[in-house]
Structure formats: C-alpha cells, structure tokens
Short mmCIF file of C-alpha atoms in Angstrom, two decimals:
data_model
loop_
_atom_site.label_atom_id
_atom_site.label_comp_id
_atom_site.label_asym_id
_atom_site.label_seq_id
_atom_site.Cartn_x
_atom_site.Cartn_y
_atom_site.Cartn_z
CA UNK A 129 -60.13 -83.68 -99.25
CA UNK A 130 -60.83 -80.29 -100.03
CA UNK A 131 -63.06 -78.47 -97.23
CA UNK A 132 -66.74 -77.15 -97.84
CA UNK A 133 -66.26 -74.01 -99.18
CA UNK A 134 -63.67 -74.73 -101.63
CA UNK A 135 -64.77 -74.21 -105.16
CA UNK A 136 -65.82 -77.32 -106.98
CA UNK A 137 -62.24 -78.85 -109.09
CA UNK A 138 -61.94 -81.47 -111.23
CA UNK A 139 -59.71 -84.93 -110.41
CA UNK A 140 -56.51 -83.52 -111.65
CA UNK A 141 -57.07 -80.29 -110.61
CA UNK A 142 -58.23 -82.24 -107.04
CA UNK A 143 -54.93 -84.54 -107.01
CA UNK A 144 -52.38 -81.19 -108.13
CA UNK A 145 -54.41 -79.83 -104.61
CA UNK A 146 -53.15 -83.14 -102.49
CA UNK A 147 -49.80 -82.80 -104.16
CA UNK A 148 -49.39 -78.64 -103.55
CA UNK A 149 -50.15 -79.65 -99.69
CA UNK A 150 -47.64 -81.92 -99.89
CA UNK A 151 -45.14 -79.98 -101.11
CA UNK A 152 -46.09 -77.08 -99.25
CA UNK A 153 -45.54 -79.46 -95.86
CA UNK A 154 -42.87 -81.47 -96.83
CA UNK A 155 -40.71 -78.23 -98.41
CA UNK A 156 -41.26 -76.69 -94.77
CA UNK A 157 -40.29 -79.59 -92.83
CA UNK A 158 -37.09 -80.33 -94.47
CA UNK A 159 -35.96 -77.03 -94.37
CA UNK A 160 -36.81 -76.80 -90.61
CA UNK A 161 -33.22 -76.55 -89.20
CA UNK A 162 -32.02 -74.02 -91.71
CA UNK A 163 -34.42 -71.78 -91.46
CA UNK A 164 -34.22 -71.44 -87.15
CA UNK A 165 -30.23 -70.98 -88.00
CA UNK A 166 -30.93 -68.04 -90.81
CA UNK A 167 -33.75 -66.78 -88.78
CA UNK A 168 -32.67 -66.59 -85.45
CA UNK A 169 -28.97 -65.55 -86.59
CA UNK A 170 -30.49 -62.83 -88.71
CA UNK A 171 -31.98 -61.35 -85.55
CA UNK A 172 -28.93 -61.38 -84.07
CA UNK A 173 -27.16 -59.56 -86.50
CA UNK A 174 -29.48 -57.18 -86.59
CA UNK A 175 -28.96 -56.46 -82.77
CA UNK A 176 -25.48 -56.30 -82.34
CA UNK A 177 -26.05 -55.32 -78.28
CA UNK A 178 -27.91 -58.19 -76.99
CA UNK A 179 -24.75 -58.89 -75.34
CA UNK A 180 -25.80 -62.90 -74.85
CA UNK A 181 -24.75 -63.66 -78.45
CA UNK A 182 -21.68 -61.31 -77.75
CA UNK A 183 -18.72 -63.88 -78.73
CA UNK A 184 -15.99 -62.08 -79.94
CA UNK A 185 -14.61 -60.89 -76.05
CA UNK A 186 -14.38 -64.89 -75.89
CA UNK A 187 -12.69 -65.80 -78.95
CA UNK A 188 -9.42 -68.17 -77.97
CA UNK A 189 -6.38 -67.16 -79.86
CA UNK A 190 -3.18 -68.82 -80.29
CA UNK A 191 0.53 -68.67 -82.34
CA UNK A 192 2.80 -71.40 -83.70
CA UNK A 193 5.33 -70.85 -86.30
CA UNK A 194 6.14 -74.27 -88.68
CA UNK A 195 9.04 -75.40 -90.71
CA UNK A 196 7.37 -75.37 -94.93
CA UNK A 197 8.57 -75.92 -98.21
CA UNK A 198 8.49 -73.39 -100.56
CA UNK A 199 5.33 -74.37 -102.85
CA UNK A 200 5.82 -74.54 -106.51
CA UNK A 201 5.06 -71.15 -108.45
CA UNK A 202 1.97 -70.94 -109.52
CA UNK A 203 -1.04 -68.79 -108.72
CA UNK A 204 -2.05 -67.43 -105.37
CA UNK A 205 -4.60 -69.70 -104.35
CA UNK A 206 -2.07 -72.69 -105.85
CA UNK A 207 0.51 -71.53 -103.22
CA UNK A 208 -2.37 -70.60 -100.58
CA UNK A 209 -3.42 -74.60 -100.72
CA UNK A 210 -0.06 -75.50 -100.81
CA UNK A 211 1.16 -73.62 -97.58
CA UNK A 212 -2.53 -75.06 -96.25
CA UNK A 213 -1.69 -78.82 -97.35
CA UNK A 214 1.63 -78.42 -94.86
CA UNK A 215 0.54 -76.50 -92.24
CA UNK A 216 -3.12 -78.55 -91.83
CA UNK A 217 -4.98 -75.81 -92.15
CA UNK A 218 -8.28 -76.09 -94.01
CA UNK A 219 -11.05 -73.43 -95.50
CA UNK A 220 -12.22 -70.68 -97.57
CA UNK A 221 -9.33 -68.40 -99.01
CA UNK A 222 -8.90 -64.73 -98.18
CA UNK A 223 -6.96 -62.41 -99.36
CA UNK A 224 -6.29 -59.83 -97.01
CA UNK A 225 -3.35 -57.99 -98.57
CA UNK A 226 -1.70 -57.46 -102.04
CA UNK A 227 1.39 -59.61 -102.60
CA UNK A 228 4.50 -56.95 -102.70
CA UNK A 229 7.34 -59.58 -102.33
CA UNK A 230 7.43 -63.11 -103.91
CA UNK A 231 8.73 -64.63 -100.79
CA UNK A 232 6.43 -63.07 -98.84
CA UNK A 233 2.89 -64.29 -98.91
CA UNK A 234 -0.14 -63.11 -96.19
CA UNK A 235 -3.41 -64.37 -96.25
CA UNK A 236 -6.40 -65.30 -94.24
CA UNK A 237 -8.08 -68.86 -94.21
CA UNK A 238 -11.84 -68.90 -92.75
CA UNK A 239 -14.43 -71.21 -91.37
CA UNK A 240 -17.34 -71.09 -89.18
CA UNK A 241 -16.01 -70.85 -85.77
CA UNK A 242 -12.52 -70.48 -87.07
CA UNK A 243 -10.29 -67.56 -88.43
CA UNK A 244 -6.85 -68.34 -88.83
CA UNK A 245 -4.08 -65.74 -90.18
CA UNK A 246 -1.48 -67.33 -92.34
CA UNK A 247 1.91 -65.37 -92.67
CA UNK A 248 4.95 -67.54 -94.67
CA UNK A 249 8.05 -66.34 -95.56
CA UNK A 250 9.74 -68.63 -98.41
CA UNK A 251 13.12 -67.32 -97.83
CA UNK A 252 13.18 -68.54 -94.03
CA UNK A 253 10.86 -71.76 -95.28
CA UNK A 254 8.57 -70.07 -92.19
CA UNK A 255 5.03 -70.06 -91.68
CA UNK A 256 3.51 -68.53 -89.01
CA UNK A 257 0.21 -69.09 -87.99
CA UNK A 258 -2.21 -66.90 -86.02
CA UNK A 259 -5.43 -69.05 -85.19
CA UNK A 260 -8.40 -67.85 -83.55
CA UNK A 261 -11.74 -70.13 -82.39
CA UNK A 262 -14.84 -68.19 -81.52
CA UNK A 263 -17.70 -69.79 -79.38
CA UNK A 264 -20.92 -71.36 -80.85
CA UNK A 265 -22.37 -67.96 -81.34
CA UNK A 266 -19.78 -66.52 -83.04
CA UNK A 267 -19.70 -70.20 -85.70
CA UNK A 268 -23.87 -69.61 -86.38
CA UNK A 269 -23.10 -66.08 -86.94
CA UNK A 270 -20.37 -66.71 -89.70
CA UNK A 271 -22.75 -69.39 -90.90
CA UNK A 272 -25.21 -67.19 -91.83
CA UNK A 273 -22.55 -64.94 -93.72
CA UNK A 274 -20.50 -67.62 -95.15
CA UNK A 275 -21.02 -67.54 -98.65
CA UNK A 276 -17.14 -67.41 -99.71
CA UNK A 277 -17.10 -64.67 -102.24
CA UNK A 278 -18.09 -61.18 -100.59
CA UNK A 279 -19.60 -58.98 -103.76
CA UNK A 280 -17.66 -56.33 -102.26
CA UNK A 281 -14.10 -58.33 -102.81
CA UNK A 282 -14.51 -59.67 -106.44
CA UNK A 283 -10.73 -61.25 -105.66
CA UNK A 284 -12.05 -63.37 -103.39
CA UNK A 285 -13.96 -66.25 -105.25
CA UNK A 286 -15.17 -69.54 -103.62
CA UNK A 287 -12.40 -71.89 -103.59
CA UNK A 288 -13.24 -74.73 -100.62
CA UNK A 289 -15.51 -77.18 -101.35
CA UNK A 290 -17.62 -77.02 -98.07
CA UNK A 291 -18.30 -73.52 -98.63
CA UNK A 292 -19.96 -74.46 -102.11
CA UNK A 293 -22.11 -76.97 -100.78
CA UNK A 294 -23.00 -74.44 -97.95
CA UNK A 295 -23.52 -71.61 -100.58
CA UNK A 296 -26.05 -74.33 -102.67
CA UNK A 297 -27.68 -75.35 -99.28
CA UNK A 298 -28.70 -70.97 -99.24
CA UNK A 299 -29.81 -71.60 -102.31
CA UNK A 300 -31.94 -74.35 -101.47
CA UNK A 301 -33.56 -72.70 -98.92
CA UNK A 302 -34.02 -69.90 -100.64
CA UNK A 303 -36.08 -71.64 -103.44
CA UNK A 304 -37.96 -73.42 -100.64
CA UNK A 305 -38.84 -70.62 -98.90
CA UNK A 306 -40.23 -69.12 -102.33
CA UNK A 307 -41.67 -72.70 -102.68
CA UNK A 308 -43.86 -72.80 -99.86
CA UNK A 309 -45.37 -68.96 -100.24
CA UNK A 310 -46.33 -70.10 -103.82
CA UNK A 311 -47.82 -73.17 -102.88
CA UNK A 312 -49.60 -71.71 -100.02
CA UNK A 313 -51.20 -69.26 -102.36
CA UNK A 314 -52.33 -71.90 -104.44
CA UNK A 315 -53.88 -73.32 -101.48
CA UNK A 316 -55.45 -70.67 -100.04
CA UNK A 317 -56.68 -69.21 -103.53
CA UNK A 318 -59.65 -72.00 -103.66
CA UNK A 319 -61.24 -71.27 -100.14
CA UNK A 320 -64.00 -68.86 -100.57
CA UNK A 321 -64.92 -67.83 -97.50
CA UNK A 322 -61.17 -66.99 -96.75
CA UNK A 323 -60.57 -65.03 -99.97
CA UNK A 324 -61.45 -60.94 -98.74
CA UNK A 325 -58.86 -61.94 -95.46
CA UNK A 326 -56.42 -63.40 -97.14
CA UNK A 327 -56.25 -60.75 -99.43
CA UNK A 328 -56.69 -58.16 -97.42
CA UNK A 329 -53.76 -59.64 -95.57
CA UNK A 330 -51.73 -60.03 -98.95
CA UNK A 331 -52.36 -56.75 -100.02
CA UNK A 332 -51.23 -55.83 -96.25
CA UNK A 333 -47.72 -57.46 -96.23
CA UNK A 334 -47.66 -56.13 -100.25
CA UNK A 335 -48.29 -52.69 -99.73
CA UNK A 336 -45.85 -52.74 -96.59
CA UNK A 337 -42.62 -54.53 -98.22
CA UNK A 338 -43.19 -53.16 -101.42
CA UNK A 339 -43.29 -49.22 -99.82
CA UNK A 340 -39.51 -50.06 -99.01
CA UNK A 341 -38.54 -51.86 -101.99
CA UNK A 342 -39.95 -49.64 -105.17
CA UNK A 343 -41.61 -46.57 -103.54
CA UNK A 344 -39.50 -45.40 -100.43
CA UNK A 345 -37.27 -43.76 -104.09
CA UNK A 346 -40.05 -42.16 -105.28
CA UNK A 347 -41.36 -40.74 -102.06
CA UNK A 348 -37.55 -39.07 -100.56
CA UNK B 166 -62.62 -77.31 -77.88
CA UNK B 167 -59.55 -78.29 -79.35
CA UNK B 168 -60.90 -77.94 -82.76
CA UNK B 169 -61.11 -74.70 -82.46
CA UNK B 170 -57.44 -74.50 -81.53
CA UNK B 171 -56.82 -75.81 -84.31
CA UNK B 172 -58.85 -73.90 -86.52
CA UNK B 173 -57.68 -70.52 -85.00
CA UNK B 174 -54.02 -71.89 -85.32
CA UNK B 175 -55.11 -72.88 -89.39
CA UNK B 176 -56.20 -69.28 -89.85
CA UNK B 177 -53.44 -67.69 -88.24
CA UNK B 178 -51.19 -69.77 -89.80
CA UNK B 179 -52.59 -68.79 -93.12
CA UNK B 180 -53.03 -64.76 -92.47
CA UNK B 181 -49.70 -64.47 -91.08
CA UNK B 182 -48.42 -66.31 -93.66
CA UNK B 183 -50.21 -64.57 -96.48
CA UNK B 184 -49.11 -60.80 -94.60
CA UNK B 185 -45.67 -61.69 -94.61
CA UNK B 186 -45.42 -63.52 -98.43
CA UNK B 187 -43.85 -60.44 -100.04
CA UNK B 188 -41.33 -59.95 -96.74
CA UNK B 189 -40.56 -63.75 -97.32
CA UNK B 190 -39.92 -63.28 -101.24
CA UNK B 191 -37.57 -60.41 -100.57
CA UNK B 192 -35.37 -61.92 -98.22
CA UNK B 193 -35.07 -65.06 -100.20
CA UNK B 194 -34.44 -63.56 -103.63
CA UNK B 195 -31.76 -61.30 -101.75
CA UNK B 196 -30.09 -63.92 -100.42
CA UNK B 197 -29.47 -65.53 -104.14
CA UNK B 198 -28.24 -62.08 -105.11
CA UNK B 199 -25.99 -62.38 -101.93
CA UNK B 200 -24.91 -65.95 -102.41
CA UNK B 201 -23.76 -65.12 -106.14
CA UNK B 202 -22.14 -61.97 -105.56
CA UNK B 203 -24.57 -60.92 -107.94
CA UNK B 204 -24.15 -57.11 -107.60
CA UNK B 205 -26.36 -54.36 -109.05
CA UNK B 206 -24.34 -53.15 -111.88
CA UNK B 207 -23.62 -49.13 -111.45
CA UNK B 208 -26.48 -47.42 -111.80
CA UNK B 209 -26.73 -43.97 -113.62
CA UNK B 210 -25.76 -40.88 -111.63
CA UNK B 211 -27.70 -37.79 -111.84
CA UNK B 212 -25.75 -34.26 -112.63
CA UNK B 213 -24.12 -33.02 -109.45
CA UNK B 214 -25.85 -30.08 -108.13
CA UNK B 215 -23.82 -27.38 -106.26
CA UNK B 216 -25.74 -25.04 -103.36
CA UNK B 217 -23.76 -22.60 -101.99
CA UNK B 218 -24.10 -20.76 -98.51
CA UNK B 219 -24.28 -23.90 -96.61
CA UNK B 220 -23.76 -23.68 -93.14
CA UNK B 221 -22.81 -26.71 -91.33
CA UNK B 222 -22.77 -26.84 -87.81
CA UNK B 223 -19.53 -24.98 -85.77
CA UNK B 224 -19.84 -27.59 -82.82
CA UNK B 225 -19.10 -31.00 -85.46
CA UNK B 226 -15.69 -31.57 -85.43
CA UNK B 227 -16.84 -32.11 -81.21
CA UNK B 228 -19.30 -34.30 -82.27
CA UNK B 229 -19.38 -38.35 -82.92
CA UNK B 230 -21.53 -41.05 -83.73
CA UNK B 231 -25.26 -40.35 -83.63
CA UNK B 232 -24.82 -36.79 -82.45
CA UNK B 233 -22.80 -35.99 -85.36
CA UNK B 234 -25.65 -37.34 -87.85
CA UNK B 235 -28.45 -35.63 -86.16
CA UNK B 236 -26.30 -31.98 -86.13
CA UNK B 237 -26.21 -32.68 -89.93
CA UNK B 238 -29.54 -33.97 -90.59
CA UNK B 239 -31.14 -30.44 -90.93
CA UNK B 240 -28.71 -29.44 -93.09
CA UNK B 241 -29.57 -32.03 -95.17
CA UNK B 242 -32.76 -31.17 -95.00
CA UNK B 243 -32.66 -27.42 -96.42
CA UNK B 244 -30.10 -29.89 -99.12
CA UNK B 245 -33.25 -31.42 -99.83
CA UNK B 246 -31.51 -34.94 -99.42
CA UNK B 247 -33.33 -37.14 -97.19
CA UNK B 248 -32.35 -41.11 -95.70
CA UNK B 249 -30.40 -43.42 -94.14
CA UNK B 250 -27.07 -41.40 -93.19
CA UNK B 251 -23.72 -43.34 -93.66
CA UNK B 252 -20.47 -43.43 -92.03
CA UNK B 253 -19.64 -39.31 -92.10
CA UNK B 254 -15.86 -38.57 -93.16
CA UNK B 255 -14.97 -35.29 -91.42
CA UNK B 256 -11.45 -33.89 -92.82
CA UNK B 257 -11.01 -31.12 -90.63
CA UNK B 258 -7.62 -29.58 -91.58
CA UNK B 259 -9.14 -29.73 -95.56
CA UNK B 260 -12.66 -28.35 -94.48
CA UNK B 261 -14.57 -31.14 -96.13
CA UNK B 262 -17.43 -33.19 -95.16
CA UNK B 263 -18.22 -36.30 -97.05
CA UNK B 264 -21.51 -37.20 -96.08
CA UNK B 265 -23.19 -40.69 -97.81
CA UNK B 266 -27.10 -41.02 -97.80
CA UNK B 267 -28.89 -43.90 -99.20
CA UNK B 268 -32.65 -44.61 -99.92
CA UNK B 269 -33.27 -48.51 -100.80
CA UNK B 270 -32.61 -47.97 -104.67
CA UNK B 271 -30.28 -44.44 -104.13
CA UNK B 272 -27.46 -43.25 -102.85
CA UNK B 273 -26.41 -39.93 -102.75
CA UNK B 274 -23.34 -38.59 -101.76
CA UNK B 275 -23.12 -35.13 -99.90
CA UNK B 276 -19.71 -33.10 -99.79
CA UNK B 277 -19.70 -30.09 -98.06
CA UNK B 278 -16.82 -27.33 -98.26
CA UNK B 279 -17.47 -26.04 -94.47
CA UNK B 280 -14.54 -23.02 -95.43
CA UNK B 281 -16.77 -21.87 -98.61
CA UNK B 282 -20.08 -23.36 -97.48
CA UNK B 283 -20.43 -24.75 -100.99
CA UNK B 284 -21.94 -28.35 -101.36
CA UNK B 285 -22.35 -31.04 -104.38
CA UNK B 286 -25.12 -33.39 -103.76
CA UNK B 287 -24.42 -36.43 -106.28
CA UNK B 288 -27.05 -39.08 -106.77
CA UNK B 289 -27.10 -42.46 -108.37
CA UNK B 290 -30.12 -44.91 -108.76
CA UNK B 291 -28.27 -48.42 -108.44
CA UNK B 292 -32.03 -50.31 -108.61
CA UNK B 293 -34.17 -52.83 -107.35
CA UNK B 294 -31.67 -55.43 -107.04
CA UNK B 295 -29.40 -52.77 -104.90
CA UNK B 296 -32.93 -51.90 -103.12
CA UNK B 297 -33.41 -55.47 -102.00
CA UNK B 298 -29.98 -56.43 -101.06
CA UNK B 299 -29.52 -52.86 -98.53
CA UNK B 300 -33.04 -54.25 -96.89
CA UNK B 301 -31.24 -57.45 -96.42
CA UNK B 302 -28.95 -56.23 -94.89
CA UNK B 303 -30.59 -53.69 -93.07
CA UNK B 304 -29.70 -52.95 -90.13
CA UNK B 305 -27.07 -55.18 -89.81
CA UNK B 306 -24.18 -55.36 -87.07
CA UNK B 307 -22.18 -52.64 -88.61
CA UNK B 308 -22.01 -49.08 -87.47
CA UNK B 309 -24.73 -49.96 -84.50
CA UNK B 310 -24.00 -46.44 -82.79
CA UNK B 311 -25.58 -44.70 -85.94
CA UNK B 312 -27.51 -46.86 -88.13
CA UNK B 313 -31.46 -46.93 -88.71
CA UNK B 314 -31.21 -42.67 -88.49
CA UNK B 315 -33.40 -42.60 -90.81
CA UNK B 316 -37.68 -43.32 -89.78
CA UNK B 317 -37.99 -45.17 -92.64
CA UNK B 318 -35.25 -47.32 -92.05
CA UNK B 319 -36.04 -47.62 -89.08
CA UNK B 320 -39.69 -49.05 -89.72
CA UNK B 321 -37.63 -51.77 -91.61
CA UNK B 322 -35.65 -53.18 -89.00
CA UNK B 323 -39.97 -53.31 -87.26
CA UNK B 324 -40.44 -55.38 -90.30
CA UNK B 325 -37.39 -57.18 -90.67
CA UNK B 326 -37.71 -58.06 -86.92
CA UNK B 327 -41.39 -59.22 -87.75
CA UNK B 328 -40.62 -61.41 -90.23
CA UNK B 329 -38.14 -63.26 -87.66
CA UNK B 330 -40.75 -63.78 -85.61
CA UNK B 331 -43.52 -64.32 -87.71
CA UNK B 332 -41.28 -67.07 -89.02
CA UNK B 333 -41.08 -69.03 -85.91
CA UNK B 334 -44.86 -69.05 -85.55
CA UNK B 335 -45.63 -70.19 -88.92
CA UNK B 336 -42.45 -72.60 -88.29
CA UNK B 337 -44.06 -74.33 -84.87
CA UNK B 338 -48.10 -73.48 -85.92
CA UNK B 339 -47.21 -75.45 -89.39
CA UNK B 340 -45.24 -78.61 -87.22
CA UNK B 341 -48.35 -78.62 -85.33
CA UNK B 342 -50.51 -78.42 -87.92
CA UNK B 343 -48.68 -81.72 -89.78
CA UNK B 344 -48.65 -83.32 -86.54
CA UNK B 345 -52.81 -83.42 -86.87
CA UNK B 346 -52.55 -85.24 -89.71
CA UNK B 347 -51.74 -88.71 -88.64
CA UNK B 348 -51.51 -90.02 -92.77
CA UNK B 349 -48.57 -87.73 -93.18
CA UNK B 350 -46.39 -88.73 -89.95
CA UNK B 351 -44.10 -90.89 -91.22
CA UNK B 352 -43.44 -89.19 -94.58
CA UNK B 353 -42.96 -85.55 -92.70
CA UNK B 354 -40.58 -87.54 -89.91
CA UNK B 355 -38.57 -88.73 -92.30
CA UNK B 356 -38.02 -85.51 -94.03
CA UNK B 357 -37.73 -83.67 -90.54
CA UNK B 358 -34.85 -86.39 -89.75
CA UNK B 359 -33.75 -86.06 -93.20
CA UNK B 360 -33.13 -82.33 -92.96
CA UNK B 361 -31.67 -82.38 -89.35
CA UNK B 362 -29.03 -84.94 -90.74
CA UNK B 363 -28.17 -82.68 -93.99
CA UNK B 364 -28.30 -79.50 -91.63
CA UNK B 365 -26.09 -80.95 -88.62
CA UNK B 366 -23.84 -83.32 -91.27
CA UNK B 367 -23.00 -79.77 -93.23
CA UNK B 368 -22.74 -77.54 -90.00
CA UNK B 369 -20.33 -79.88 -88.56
CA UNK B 370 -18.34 -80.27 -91.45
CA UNK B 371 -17.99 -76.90 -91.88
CA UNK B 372 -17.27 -75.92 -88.64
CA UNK B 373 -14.98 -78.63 -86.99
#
C-alpha cells in the first residue's frame, strides 16, 4: 500500500511499486552473505595493521617431491593440468616465470586458503611441490581478490572452473548492488514529504564521490 | 513507542542509503571492470616538460618510507605536481629519482636528475574507468608505510571506510525492516537460506 503522502499512481503504476519493493528486498536478502564477505574483507584490506586479520605469520607450509610422467606437448596450461591431474593438485593457474627450458616447467596453482608452488622437471620425471595453507582470514581475503585473471598479468587468464563461477557470483552482486540503489530511488522518488531530504542527501553522497571520481583531475 | 523505532530506522535507512548511492555505484561498477580485467586503455600523455634548477633534498638517500615522500613533497610542489605519491625509485650511483604521482584519472611521472637538478614531469590522463578502479582500490594493503600521502586520498579511504560501515547498517536496518513485514517472511527466508547455501556451497568449494 503506498503511504499518505505518496503521489496518487495508477494500478500498474501501483503493482510496478509492490513489485520494485520486492525486488528491492528480495535482491538485498539474497545477496546478504556476499556482501558481509566483500564488505568486511574490503575493510580489511584497506587496514593492513589491524594485526587480528594478520594471517600470513600463520600460514602452514610444507614440501613433497612426486614421481610424474612427462605430459604430452602441448600448451602451458595443457601441461600445467596435466602435472595437476598427477600430483592432485587443483586451482587457478599462475604463471610465475617464463619457460627457459622445455623440461623445466615452474608455476604457481592458487585457491582461497591455498597457494601451492609447482616445480617439475621432465628429465628426472620430478615434481616438487611447495604447498602453503593460510588461516580463515587469509582464505576471505583471497576471496575477495580472486578473480583469476589480474589486469596487470594479461598471461594469466581464468582457466579453473570454480574461479568462473566465483568471478560471475562478483558479478552478480555487483548488478544487485546497482539493483537495489535503483530500485530504492524509485521508491523513494514518490514520497513527497521525503523528497528535499532525500535529495539533499543524494546530492550529498553525489557531490562527495563524484569530487574524487571526475573533479579531484580538474582541481590538482 | 516502537513505531517510532521503526520509523526513525525507515528514514535512516533511506537517507543513508540515498547519501551513499553514488559510493555504492562506484564500487560495484569497479568491481566489473576488476572482474574482467577490463583495463583503461592508455590514455594520452601530455608533452614532457623539463624545469631545471631543481633541488632535491641532500638528506634522501638517508631517508625511507614516509619520510622520504614528505622530503619530496615540496619539491613537488614548486614542480607544480600535486597527489598521491607512489613507490619512489632512488638510483643513487646514477643520480636519478623516479618519482610516480597519481590523481584518480592521472598519473604523472616525476624524474629528477639530482647531479644537474633538471626534471621531466610526464603526465597521462588514463580516464574515468582508471579513476574508478585506483578508488577501488584505494588504499589497499600495499605499500601501507606510505600510502594515502596525499589529503585527498586520504579523505577517500574516510569514505571508502564509510561506505563499509554504512553498508552494515543498511544491511541489519533493511533485515529488520523485512522482518516487520510478516506477508514477506517466508518468501525473504527462503531467499536468505537460498543465498547462505549458494554463498557457503561456492566458498567451500573453492576453498577446501
């Protein structure tokens, strides 16, 4: 039911109203869980000395070396998966160094909570493996950065699964975050009596972000 | 009395939302850009300019971390080049100083010839799109001993910080706000249970 002071609307106009609410709640509470992990994580990256959330001095690191077969030629991720497949590693390919010697292959294989450093040598049929496991802190804080292909490293492109339907479920929070400020305009729009605050508050948080985004150029 | 809980929590819920739309919009369009690798293509770099009798500070090659930027942020200054200072490269035994400065939208790259005191100030615009992924990042958990050097930047992190938080209230003001509404309940439990599941089910898959 629309409240007293909204303007008068028509039945279509009155049932796209019941259905923007909806959507405006229901967007929100789906998205609960996500957006306490981006949120909360994002404060912690952005305050690398609350020492609480400090998980690398924890991390758990351990060696073994196992017994592979050569993997067919092929590409570099090809062989990566390959060397994975036998040594039961699984996760996002990185590569962490440029490939000088065809028997000798380097690269990293990463996962939220997990880093592991993968070393084979094809002549010896050799692969060691450097693992490390950080705490829970360390796991939400890759979360938030796991997206698989760093702009920075166009080499690196998304090549595990899991990390794709991570990267999507960004994505869709994203779009439901942008969801639920344009549905809460729509339903804030009607009110009259709570059109000069609102906009006064809009123009606030406007003004504010949009002095770093466009003008802060202009100004320095 | 606890309707007008409930109608302070409404407004509040509404203001705060409303003040922090644009902050909201930024960080979620970033994070596409991020998600994509959808980088700001090069942007166009202005002329060099060259200024000569530039003095930089005798004491530097002493200095580290903070100290180092705020010895160099006057000469800056008289450079007429102003924000967020970078990580400074200091080749002593070649007398250069490679000093990066960026503005949401700008950077500009400082070198200094501390022998000749000559310096080239080189600026690019790389754009919105570079504008709003820097204030997603910003500050970040890189270079902590130096970063946010700049006011502005500083002022950000306020923001950025603000957001956080203003995020949580409208997070818990807008449960309790659904919870009033007894009609929507079961619908908005099932989506809350709904989203836990996809959450936790992806989380743990991803991080066993």
């Amino acid at each position: 039911m629309p409240s007293a002071d909204e303007s008068p609307r028509s039945g279509v106009a009155q049932a796209a109203g019941l259905w923007n609410r909806r959507l405006h709640w229901y967007t929100g509470l789906y998205f609960l869980f996500f957006l306490w992990l981006f949120s909360f994580t994002g404060l912690v990256l952005n305050h690398p000395k609350w020492t609480f959330a400090d998980f690398w001095p924890a991390r758990k690191q351990s060696t073994f070396e196992r017994a592979i077969q050569p993997p067919p030629s092929g590409s570099d991720l090809v062989q990566a998966k390959d060397v994975m497949r036998q040594t039961g590693i699984e996760g996002e390919t990185e590569w962490t160094k440029l490939r000088s010697n065809p028997n000798r292959f380097e690269f990293r294989v990463s996962r939220p909570g997990h880093i592991v450093e993968v070393a084979a040598d094809f002549e010896r049929s050799r692969a060691t493996v450097h693992r490390i496991d950080v705490n829970a802190w360390g796991a939400m804080r890759m979360l938030h950065l796991f997206t698989g292909a760093p702009a920075a490293e166009p080499r690196n492109q998304r090549d595990w699964v899991l990390t794709t339907v991570w990267a999507l479920s960004m994505d869709a929070l994203s779009v439901g975050l942008i969801v639920m400020v344009l549905t809460s305009a729509y339903m804030w729009w009607p009110q009259r009596r709570k059109r000069a605050l609102g906009l006064a508050a809009l123009g606030a948080g406007i003004v504010s972000c949009g002095l770093f985004v466009f003008v802060l150029r202009w100004l320095f | 009395m606890q309707k007008r809980i409930y109608t302070l929590i409404r407004d509040l819920h509404l203001y705060l939302g409303l003040f922090c739309a644009p902050f909201i919009l930024v960080f979620a369009g970033s994070a596409i850009l991020f998600v994509h690798s959808w980088a700001a293509p090069e942007g166009e770099a202005a002329s060099p300019r060259t200024i000569t009798g530039v003095v930089a500070p005798g004491n530097l090659a002493s200095l580290a971390g903070r100290a180092r930027v705020d010895a160099l942020r006057g000469v800056l200054d008289r450079l007429g080049v102003q924000g967020e200072v970078g990580f400074i490269t200091h080749m002593v035994a070649r007398h250069r100083l490679l000093i990066p400065v960026s503005v949401p939208g700008r950077e500009t790259m400082v070198e200094i010839n501390t022998e000749t005191g000559a310096a080239t100030v080189e600026s690019r615009n790389t754009g919105i799109r570079d504008a709003l992924v820097k204030l997603h990042k910003a500050p970040g958990p890189h270079l902590a001993d130096i970063r946010m050097n700049w006011f502005p930047m500083r002022a950000w992190q306020w923001f950025a910080d603000g957001t956080v938080y203003l995020l949580f209230f409208l997070s818990f003001s807008g449960i309790y706000l659904w919870a009033v509404l007894r009609g929507e309940r079961r619908v908005g439990l099932a989506l809350i249970a709904a989203g836990a599941c996809s959450f936790l089910g992806i989380a743990y898959a991803i991080c066993r």
